[in-house]
Amino acid sequence: MQHVQCLILGSGPAGYTAAIYAQRANVQSVICEGLQPGGQLTTTTTVENFPGFPDGVDANVLMDNMRQQAVNYGARICPQLAVETKLDQPPYEVKLDDGTTVLADTVIIATGAQAKYLGLADEEKYKGQGVSACATCDGFFYRKKIVAVVGGGDTACEEASYLASLAAKVYLVVRKPYLRASQIMQDRVKQNPKIEVLFETNAVGLYGDNGVQGAHLIYRKGEADERRYDLPIDGFFLAIGHKPNSEIFKPWVKTDANGYILTEAGTPKTGIPGVFAAGDVADPRYRQAVVAAASGAKAAIEVEKYLAEKQS
């Protein structure tokens, strides 16, 4: 049974940055990369809002560089996925999908969150070619173009409003005959001349030769006046929520109603001594690579402090 000082679960910007900071503080760390090495960022193409890259950087190159930097400082990489945890007392036990168990003096949970998709085959087909789940990340590519946002809650309205500052036209595709968003967000959408809300409308497919060129929509699906039509667009944004990868930690750490891990204000502390959370698994608001990286650094700094205090 392997015993490590710091076990980092997740390999996005939060996980890799945590490993870099931990290793530089002489805290031996192991990164369990899980199913998606590099995290959600690897599903995008060019990253233009990460500091230090004035011409942008390929998302996979950025994450490969973070990974290599962590390895260069001595972090060990484990390709396995954590499937079970026991966080009642240190050393903490984490069972991996190959059947092995790791004992850790400290744990950094950086397992991220997954954007919810409609489940259309075309979403996968056009991912990175017109399909996105992050307007802040990819909106710049659609300046003066036509886009659609799917969703009716606060997130969808925020995404639509943001995209309207860049795009020529924004369609908000809403399944219900009303918006679920807060009144202030509804008002913001309704008052924006660039946003057109398509109520009682379902997106059932996408089309295009070299990327998204349009969406297949159904108005009042299943009703007598059902109408199917195609809507020409350049980009298709999902804003129907995210699912944090926190299930295996719920017996031990506190989460909000949506499953995001709750941390002590301004810190990555979970309330369990030596267990910290960083990145999107604890961030329902920002979900940006640079924010995740910063939270990974904070978690590693707290790990160093925690271990030092235990030794003193």
mmCIF file of N, CA and C in Angstrom, residues 130-193:
data_model
loop_
_atom_site.group_PDB
_atom_site.id
_atom_site.type_symbol
_atom_site.label_atom_id
_atom_site.label_comp_id
_atom_site.label_asym_id
_atom_site.label_seq_id
_atom_site.Cartn_x
_atom_site.Cartn_y
_atom_site.Cartn_z
ATOM 1 N N GLY A 130 -17.469 24.600 -33.057
ATOM 2 C CA GLY A 130 -18.713 25.345 -33.019
ATOM 3 C C GLY A 130 -19.560 25.038 -31.809
ATOM 4 N N VAL A 131 -19.264 23.934 -31.117
ATOM 5 C CA VAL A 131 -19.985 23.576 -29.894
ATOM 6 C C VAL A 131 -19.106 23.902 -28.685
ATOM 7 N N SER A 132 -19.658 24.615 -27.735
ATOM 8 C CA SER A 132 -18.901 25.013 -26.549
ATOM 9 C C SER A 132 -19.813 25.041 -25.335
ATOM 10 N N ALA A 133 -19.228 24.851 -24.167
ATOM 11 C CA ALA A 133 -19.973 24.972 -22.916
ATOM 12 C C ALA A 133 -19.412 26.102 -22.070
ATOM 13 N N CYS A 134 -18.667 27.004 -22.706
ATOM 14 C CA CYS A 134 -18.058 28.118 -21.968
ATOM 15 C C CYS A 134 -17.977 29.357 -22.848
ATOM 16 N N ALA A 135 -18.924 30.271 -22.663
ATOM 17 C CA ALA A 135 -18.939 31.497 -23.457
ATOM 18 C C ALA A 135 -17.731 32.375 -23.162
ATOM 19 N N THR A 136 -17.326 32.436 -21.899
ATOM 20 C CA THR A 136 -16.178 33.253 -21.533
ATOM 21 C C THR A 136 -14.910 32.744 -22.194
ATOM 22 N N CYS A 137 -14.817 31.412 -22.329
ATOM 23 C CA CYS A 137 -13.628 30.809 -22.936
ATOM 24 C C CYS A 137 -13.588 31.026 -24.446
ATOM 25 N N ASP A 138 -14.730 30.827 -25.104
ATOM 26 C CA ASP A 138 -14.750 30.741 -26.566
ATOM 27 C C ASP A 138 -15.509 31.854 -27.269
ATOM 28 N N GLY A 139 -16.119 32.743 -26.514
ATOM 29 C CA GLY A 139 -16.936 33.778 -27.130
ATOM 30 C C GLY A 139 -16.187 34.662 -28.106
ATOM 31 N N PHE A 140 -14.916 34.915 -27.830
ATOM 32 C CA PHE A 140 -14.112 35.799 -28.678
ATOM 33 C C PHE A 140 -14.076 35.327 -30.128
ATOM 34 N N PHE A 141 -14.155 34.010 -30.342
ATOM 35 C CA PHE A 141 -14.086 33.465 -31.697
ATOM 36 C C PHE A 141 -15.336 33.765 -32.517
ATOM 37 N N TYR A 142 -16.373 34.302 -31.854
ATOM 38 C CA TYR A 142 -17.643 34.520 -32.545
ATOM 39 C C TYR A 142 -18.000 36.000 -32.631
ATOM 40 N N ARG A 143 -16.985 36.823 -32.656
ATOM 41 C CA ARG A 143 -17.214 38.259 -32.818
ATOM 42 C C ARG A 143 -17.908 38.521 -34.146
ATOM 43 N N LYS A 144 -19.005 39.275 -34.074
ATOM 44 C CA LYS A 144 -19.800 39.672 -35.240
ATOM 45 C C LYS A 144 -20.419 38.477 -35.978
ATOM 46 N N LYS A 145 -20.541 37.340 -35.274
ATOM 47 C CA LYS A 145 -21.173 36.162 -35.853
ATOM 48 C C LYS A 145 -22.509 35.888 -35.171
ATOM 49 N N ILE A 146 -23.165 34.824 -35.589
ATOM 50 C CA ILE A 146 -24.474 34.473 -35.035
ATOM 51 C C ILE A 146 -24.347 33.210 -34.199
ATOM 52 N N VAL A 147 -24.843 33.264 -32.974
ATOM 53 C CA VAL A 147 -24.709 32.115 -32.071
ATOM 54 C C VAL A 147 -26.039 31.804 -31.399
ATOM 55 N N ALA A 148 -26.126 30.593 -30.858
ATOM 56 C CA ALA A 148 -27.289 30.180 -30.073
ATOM 57 C C ALA A 148 -26.813 29.704 -28.712
ATOM 58 N N VAL A 149 -27.573 30.023 -27.688
ATOM 59 C CA VAL A 149 -27.309 29.556 -26.326
ATOM 60 C C VAL A 149 -28.505 28.731 -25.886
ATOM 61 N N VAL A 150 -28.243 27.547 -25.358
ATOM 62 C CA VAL A 150 -29.325 26.677 -24.897
ATOM 63 C C VAL A 150 -29.429 26.753 -23.378
ATOM 64 N N GLY A 151 -30.619 27.079 -22.883
ATOM 65 C CA GLY A 151 -30.834 27.139 -21.442
ATOM 66 C C GLY A 151 -31.754 28.289 -21.082
ATOM 67 N N GLY A 152 -32.338 28.214 -19.884
ATOM 68 C CA GLY A 152 -33.264 29.253 -19.469
ATOM 69 C C GLY A 152 -33.014 29.796 -18.083
ATOM 70 N N GLY A 153 -31.908 29.397 -17.463
ATOM 71 C CA GLY A 153 -31.592 29.851 -16.118
ATOM 72 C C GLY A 153 -30.642 31.031 -16.100
ATOM 73 N N ASP A 154 -30.153 31.364 -14.923
ATOM 74 C CA ASP A 154 -29.238 32.501 -14.771
ATOM 75 C C ASP A 154 -27.986 32.340 -15.627
ATOM 76 N N THR A 155 -27.419 31.132 -15.625
ATOM 77 C CA THR A 155 -26.200 30.905 -16.394
ATOM 78 C C THR A 155 -26.428 31.175 -17.871
ATOM 79 N N ALA A 156 -27.530 30.670 -18.406
ATOM 80 C CA ALA A 156 -27.834 30.863 -19.824
ATOM 81 C C ALA A 156 -28.010 32.342 -20.144
ATOM 82 N N CYS A 157 -28.696 33.059 -19.275
ATOM 83 C CA CYS A 157 -28.907 34.491 -19.503
ATOM 84 C C CYS A 157 -27.586 35.262 -19.412
ATOM 85 N N GLU A 158 -26.746 34.870 -18.470
ATOM 86 C CA GLU A 158 -25.442 35.514 -18.344
ATOM 87 C C GLU A 158 -24.597 35.256 -19.584
ATOM 88 N N GLU A 159 -24.608 33.993 -20.061
ATOM 89 C CA GLU A 159 -23.833 33.637 -21.246
ATOM 90 C C GLU A 159 -24.350 34.400 -22.466
ATOM 91 N N ALA A 160 -25.667 34.461 -22.602
ATOM 92 C CA ALA A 160 -26.259 35.167 -23.737
ATOM 93 C C ALA A 160 -25.905 36.649 -23.703
ATOM 94 N N SER A 161 -25.968 37.252 -22.527
ATOM 95 C CA SER A 161 -25.633 38.672 -22.388
ATOM 96 C C SER A 161 -24.169 38.921 -22.714
ATOM 97 N N TYR A 162 -23.309 38.038 -22.245
ATOM 98 C CA TYR A 162 -21.880 38.182 -22.538
ATOM 99 C C TYR A 162 -21.618 38.050 -24.034
ATOM 100 N N LEU A 163 -22.211 37.034 -24.650
ATOM 101 C CA LEU A 163 -22.011 36.806 -26.079
ATOM 102 C C LEU A 163 -22.575 37.959 -26.906
ATOM 103 N N ALA A 164 -23.641 38.577 -26.427
ATOM 104 C CA ALA A 164 -24.234 39.698 -27.153
ATOM 105 C C ALA A 164 -23.273 40.881 -27.253
ATOM 106 N N SER A 165 -22.314 40.950 -26.332
ATOM 107 C CA SER A 165 -21.320 42.029 -26.390
ATOM 108 C C SER A 165 -20.278 41.778 -27.478
ATOM 109 N N LEU A 166 -20.284 40.572 -28.022
ATOM 110 C CA LEU A 166 -19.309 40.196 -29.050
ATOM 111 C C LEU A 166 -19.964 39.846 -30.378
ATOM 112 N N ALA A 167 -20.998 39.039 -30.313
ATOM 113 C CA ALA A 167 -21.632 38.511 -31.521
ATOM 114 C C ALA A 167 -22.596 39.520 -32.156
ATOM 115 N N ALA A 168 -22.936 39.246 -33.406
ATOM 116 C CA ALA A 168 -23.901 40.097 -34.107
ATOM 117 C C ALA A 168 -25.320 39.789 -33.664
ATOM 118 N N LYS A 169 -25.575 38.507 -33.310
ATOM 119 C CA LYS A 169 -26.912 38.067 -32.940
ATOM 120 C C LYS A 169 -26.806 36.864 -32.019
ATOM 121 N N VAL A 170 -27.661 36.827 -30.993
ATOM 122 C CA VAL A 170 -27.686 35.705 -30.054
ATOM 123 C C VAL A 170 -29.116 35.190 -29.942
ATOM 124 N N TYR A 171 -29.297 33.907 -30.229
ATOM 125 C CA TYR A 171 -30.587 33.255 -29.999
ATOM 126 C C TYR A 171 -30.499 32.494 -28.677
ATOM 127 N N LEU A 172 -31.467 32.688 -27.804
ATOM 128 C CA LEU A 172 -31.540 31.946 -26.549
ATOM 129 C C LEU A 172 -32.629 30.887 -26.713
ATOM 130 N N VAL A 173 -32.223 29.632 -26.774
ATOM 131 C CA VAL A 173 -33.134 28.520 -27.030
ATOM 132 C C VAL A 173 -33.617 27.969 -25.693
ATOM 133 N N VAL A 174 -34.917 28.141 -25.428
ATOM 134 C CA VAL A 174 -35.487 27.799 -24.121
ATOM 135 C C VAL A 174 -36.580 26.742 -24.299
ATOM 136 N N ARG A 175 -36.426 25.640 -23.613
ATOM 137 C CA ARG A 175 -37.371 24.529 -23.752
ATOM 138 C C ARG A 175 -38.761 24.873 -23.210
ATOM 139 N N LYS A 176 -38.801 25.651 -22.153
ATOM 140 C CA LYS A 176 -40.080 25.991 -21.508
ATOM 141 C C LYS A 176 -40.641 27.309 -22.076
ATOM 142 N N PRO A 177 -41.888 27.635 -21.745
ATOM 143 C CA PRO A 177 -42.467 28.890 -22.233
ATOM 144 C C PRO A 177 -42.082 30.099 -21.373
ATOM 145 N N TYR A 178 -41.104 29.938 -20.518
ATOM 146 C CA TYR A 178 -40.670 31.027 -19.644
ATOM 147 C C TYR A 178 -39.199 30.835 -19.289
ATOM 148 N N LEU A 179 -38.586 31.883 -18.756
ATOM 149 C CA LEU A 179 -37.205 31.819 -18.272
ATOM 150 C C LEU A 179 -37.204 31.501 -16.780
ATOM 151 N N ARG A 180 -36.285 30.658 -16.356
ATOM 152 C CA ARG A 180 -36.157 30.312 -14.933
ATOM 153 C C ARG A 180 -35.229 31.273 -14.203
ATOM 154 N N ALA A 181 -34.562 32.135 -14.939
ATOM 155 C CA ALA A 181 -33.558 33.024 -14.378
ATOM 156 C C ALA A 181 -34.169 34.040 -13.420
ATOM 157 N N SER A 182 -33.322 34.642 -12.599
ATOM 158 C CA SER A 182 -33.769 35.704 -11.699
ATOM 159 C C SER A 182 -34.301 36.865 -12.524
ATOM 160 N N GLN A 183 -35.156 37.673 -11.922
ATOM 161 C CA GLN A 183 -35.826 38.745 -12.660
ATOM 162 C C GLN A 183 -34.828 39.715 -13.280
ATOM 163 N N ILE A 184 -33.770 40.009 -12.558
ATOM 164 C CA ILE A 184 -32.791 40.973 -13.081
ATOM 165 C C ILE A 184 -32.119 40.439 -14.336
ATOM 166 N N MET A 185 -31.872 39.122 -14.353
ATOM 167 C CA MET A 185 -31.241 38.524 -15.537
ATOM 168 C C MET A 185 -32.243 38.443 -16.684
ATOM 169 N N GLN A 186 -33.502 38.163 -16.384
ATOM 170 C CA GLN A 186 -34.535 38.155 -17.421
ATOM 171 C C GLN A 186 -34.653 39.530 -18.065
ATOM 172 N N ASP A 187 -34.657 40.556 -17.233
ATOM 173 C CA ASP A 187 -34.782 41.918 -17.747
ATOM 174 C C ASP A 187 -33.598 42.276 -18.633
ATOM 175 N N ARG A 188 -32.423 41.835 -18.220
ATOM 176 C CA ARG A 188 -31.217 42.143 -18.995
ATOM 177 C C ARG A 188 -31.296 41.520 -20.388
ATOM 178 N N VAL A 189 -31.808 40.297 -20.448
ATOM 179 C CA VAL A 189 -31.936 39.603 -21.732
ATOM 180 C C VAL A 189 -32.997 40.274 -22.603
ATOM 181 N N LYS A 190 -34.152 40.553 -22.005
ATOM 182 C CA LYS A 190 -35.265 41.126 -22.771
ATOM 183 C C LYS A 190 -34.958 42.520 -23.304
ATOM 184 N N GLN A 191 -34.090 43.237 -22.586
ATOM 185 C CA GLN A 191 -33.766 44.604 -22.982
ATOM 186 C C GLN A 191 -32.608 44.685 -23.974
ATOM 187 N N ASN A 192 -31.993 43.544 -24.248
ATOM 188 C CA ASN A 192 -30.852 43.541 -25.166
ATOM 189 C C ASN A 192 -31.350 43.306 -26.593
ATOM 190 N N PRO A 193 -31.185 44.276 -27.482
ATOM 191 C CA PRO A 193 -31.708 44.124 -28.848
ATOM 192 C C PRO A 193 -31.021 43.023 -29.660
#
